[in-house]
mmCIF file of N, CA and C in Angstrom:
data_model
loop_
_atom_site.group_PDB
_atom_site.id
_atom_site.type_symbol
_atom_site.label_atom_id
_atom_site.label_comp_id
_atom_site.label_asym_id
_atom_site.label_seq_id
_atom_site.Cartn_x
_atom_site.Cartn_y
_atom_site.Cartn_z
ATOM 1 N N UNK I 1 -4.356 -12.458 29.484
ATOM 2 C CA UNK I 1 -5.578 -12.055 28.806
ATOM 3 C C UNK I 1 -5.356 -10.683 28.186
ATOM 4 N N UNK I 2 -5.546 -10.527 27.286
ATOM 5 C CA UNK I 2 -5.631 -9.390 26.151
ATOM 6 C C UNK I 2 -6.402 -8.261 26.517
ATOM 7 N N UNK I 3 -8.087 -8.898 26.442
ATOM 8 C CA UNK I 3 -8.900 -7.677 26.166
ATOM 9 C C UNK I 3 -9.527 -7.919 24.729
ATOM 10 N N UNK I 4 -8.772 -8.653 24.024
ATOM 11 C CA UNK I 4 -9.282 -8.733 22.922
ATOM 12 C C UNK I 4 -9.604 -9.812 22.322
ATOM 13 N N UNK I 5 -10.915 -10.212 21.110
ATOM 14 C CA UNK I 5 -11.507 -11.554 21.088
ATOM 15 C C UNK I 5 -10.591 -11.435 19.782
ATOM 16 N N UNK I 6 -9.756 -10.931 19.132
ATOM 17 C CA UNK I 6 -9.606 -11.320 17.828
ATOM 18 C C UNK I 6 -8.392 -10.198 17.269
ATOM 19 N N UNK I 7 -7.560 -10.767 16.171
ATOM 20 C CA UNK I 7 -6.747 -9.651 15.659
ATOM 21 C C UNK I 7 -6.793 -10.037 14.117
ATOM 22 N N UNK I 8 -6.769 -8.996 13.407
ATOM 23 C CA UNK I 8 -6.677 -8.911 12.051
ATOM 24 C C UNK I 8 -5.448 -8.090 11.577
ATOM 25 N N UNK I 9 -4.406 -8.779 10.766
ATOM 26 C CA UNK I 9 -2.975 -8.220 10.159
ATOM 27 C C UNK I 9 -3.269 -8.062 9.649
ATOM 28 N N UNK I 10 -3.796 -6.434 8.915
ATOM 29 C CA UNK I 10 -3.586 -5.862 7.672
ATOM 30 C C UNK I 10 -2.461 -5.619 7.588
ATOM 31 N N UNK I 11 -1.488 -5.515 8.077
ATOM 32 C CA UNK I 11 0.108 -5.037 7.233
ATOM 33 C C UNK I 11 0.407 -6.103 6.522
ATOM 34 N N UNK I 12 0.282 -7.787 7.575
ATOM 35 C CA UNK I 12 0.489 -9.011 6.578
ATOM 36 C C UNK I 12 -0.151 -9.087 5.179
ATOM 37 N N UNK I 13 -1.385 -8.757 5.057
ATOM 38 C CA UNK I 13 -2.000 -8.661 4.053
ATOM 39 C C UNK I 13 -1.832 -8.031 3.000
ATOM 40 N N UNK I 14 -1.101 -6.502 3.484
ATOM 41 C CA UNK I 14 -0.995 -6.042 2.342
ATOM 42 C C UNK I 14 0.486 -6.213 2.154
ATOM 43 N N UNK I 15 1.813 -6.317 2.658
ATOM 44 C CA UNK I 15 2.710 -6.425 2.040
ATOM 45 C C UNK I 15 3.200 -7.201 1.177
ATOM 46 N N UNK I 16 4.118 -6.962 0.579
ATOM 47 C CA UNK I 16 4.278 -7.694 -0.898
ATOM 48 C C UNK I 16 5.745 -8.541 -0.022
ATOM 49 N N UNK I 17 5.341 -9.979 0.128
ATOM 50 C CA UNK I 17 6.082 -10.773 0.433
ATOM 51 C C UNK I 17 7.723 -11.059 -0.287
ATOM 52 N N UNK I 18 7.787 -10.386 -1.846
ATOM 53 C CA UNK I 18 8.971 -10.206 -1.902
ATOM 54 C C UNK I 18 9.997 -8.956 -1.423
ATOM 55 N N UNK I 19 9.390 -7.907 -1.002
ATOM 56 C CA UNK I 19 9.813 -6.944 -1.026
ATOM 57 C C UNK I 19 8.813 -6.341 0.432
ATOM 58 N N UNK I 20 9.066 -7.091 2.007
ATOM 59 C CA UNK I 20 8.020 -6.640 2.603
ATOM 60 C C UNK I 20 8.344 -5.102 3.438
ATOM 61 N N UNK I 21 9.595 -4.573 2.968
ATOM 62 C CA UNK I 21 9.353 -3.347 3.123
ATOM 63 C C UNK I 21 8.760 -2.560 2.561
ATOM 64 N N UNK I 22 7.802 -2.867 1.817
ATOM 65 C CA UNK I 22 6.920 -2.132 0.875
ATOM 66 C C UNK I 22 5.674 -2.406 0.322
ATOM 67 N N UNK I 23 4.610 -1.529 0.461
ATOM 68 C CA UNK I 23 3.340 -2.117 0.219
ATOM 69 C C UNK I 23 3.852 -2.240 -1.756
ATOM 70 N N UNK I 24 2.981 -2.939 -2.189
ATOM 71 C CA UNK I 24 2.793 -3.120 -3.446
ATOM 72 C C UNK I 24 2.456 -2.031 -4.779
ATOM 73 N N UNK I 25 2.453 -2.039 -5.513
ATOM 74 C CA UNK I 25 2.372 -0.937 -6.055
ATOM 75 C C UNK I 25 0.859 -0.949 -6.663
ATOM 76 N N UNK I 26 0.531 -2.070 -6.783
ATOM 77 C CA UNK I 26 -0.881 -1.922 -7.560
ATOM 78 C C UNK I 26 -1.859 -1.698 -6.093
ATOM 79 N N UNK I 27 -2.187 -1.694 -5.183
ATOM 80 C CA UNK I 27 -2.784 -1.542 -3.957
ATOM 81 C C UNK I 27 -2.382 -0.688 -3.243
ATOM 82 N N UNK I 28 -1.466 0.788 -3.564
ATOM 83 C CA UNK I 28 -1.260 2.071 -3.190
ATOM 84 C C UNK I 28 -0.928 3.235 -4.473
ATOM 85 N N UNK I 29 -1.219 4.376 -3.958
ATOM 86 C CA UNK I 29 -0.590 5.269 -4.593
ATOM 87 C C UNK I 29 0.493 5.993 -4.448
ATOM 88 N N UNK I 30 0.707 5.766 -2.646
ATOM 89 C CA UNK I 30 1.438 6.858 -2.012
ATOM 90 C C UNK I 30 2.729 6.262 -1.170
ATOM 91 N N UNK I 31 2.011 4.214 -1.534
ATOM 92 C CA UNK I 31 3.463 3.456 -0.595
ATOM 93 C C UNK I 31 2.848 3.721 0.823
ATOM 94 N N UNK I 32 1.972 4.402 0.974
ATOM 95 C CA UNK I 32 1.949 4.396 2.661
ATOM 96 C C UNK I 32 0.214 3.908 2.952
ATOM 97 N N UNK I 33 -0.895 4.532 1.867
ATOM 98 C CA UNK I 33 -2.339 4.078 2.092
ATOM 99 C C UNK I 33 -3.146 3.694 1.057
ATOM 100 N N UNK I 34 -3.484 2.312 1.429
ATOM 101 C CA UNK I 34 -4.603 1.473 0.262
ATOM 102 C C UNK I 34 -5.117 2.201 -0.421
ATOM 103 N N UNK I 35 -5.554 1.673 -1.888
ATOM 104 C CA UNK I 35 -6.191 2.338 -2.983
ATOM 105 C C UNK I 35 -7.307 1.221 -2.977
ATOM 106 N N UNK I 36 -8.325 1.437 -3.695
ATOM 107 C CA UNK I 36 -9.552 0.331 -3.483
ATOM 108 C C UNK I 36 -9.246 -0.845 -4.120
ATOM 109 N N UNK I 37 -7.873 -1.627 -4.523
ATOM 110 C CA UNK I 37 -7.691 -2.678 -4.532
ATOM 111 C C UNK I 37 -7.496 -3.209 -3.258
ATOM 112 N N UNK I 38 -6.275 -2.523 -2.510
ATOM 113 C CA UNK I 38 -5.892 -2.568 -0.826
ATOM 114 C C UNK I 38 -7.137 -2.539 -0.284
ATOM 115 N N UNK I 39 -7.877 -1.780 0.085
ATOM 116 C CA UNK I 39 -9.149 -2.079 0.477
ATOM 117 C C UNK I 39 -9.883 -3.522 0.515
ATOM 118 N N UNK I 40 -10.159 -3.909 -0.854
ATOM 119 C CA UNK I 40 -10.375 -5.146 -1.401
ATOM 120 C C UNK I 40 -9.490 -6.215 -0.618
ATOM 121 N N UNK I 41 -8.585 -6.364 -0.699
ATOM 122 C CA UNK I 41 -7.719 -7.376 -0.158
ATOM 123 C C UNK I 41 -8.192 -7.277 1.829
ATOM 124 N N UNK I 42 -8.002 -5.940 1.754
ATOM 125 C CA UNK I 42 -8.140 -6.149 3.423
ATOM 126 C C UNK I 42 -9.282 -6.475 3.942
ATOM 127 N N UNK I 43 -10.316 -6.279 2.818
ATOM 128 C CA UNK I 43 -12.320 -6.946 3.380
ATOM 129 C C UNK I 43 -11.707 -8.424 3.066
ATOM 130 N N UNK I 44 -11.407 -8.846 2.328
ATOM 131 C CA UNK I 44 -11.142 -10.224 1.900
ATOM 132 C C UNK I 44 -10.265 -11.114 2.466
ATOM 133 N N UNK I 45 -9.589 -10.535 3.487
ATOM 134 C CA UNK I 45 -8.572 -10.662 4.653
ATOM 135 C C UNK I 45 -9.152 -11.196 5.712
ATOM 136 N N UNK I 46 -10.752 -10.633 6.445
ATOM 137 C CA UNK I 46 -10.753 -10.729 7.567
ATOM 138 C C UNK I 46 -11.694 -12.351 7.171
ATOM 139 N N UNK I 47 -11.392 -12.533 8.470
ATOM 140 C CA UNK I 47 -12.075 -14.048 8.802
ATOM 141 C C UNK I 47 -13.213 -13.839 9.175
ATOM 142 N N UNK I 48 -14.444 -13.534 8.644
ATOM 143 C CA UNK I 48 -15.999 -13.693 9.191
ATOM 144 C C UNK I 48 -15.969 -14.018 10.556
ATOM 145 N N UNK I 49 -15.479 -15.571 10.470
ATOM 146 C CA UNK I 49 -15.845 -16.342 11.616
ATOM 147 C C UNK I 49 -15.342 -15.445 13.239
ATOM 148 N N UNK I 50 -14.472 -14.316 13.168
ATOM 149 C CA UNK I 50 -14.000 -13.188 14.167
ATOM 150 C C UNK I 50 -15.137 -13.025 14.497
ATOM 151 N N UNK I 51 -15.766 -12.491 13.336
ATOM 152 C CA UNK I 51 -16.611 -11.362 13.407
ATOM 153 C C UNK I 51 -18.512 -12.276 14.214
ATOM 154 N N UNK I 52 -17.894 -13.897 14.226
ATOM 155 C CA UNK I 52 -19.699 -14.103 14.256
ATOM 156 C C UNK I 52 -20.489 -15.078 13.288
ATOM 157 N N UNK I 53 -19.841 -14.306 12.090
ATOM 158 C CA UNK I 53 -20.738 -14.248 10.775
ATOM 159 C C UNK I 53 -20.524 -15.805 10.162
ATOM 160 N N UNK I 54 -21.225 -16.195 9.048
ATOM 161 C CA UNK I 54 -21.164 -17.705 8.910
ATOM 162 C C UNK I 54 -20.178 -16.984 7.518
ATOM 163 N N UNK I 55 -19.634 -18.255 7.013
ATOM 164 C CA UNK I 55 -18.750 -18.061 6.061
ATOM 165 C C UNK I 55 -19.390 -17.651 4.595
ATOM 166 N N UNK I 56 -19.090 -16.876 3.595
ATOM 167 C CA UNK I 56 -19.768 -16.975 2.507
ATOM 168 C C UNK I 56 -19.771 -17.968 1.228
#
């Protein structure tokens, strides 16, 4: 047992599957923290259903 009801991979999310040593370039500025596309992707990432919530 964990402790925990749920996990969310933001690293999966944001890395760029060809190149996953590296976040993407359009979803950082700095290579290291989301820009409000990254953001975007990572709200759009999580599964509601974790959270409760009905699907949209």
């Amino acid at each position: 047992r964990s402790g925990f009801d749920g996990l969310i991979d933001f690293d999966q999310i944001l890395r760029d599957p060809s190149h996953p040593e590296n976040l993407p370039e359009d979803i950082t500025r700095d290579h290291l923290h989301p820009n409000d596309e990254g953001y975007r992707r990572m709200a759009e990432g999580i599964d509601l259903a974790l959270l409760g919530c009905p699907a949209r």
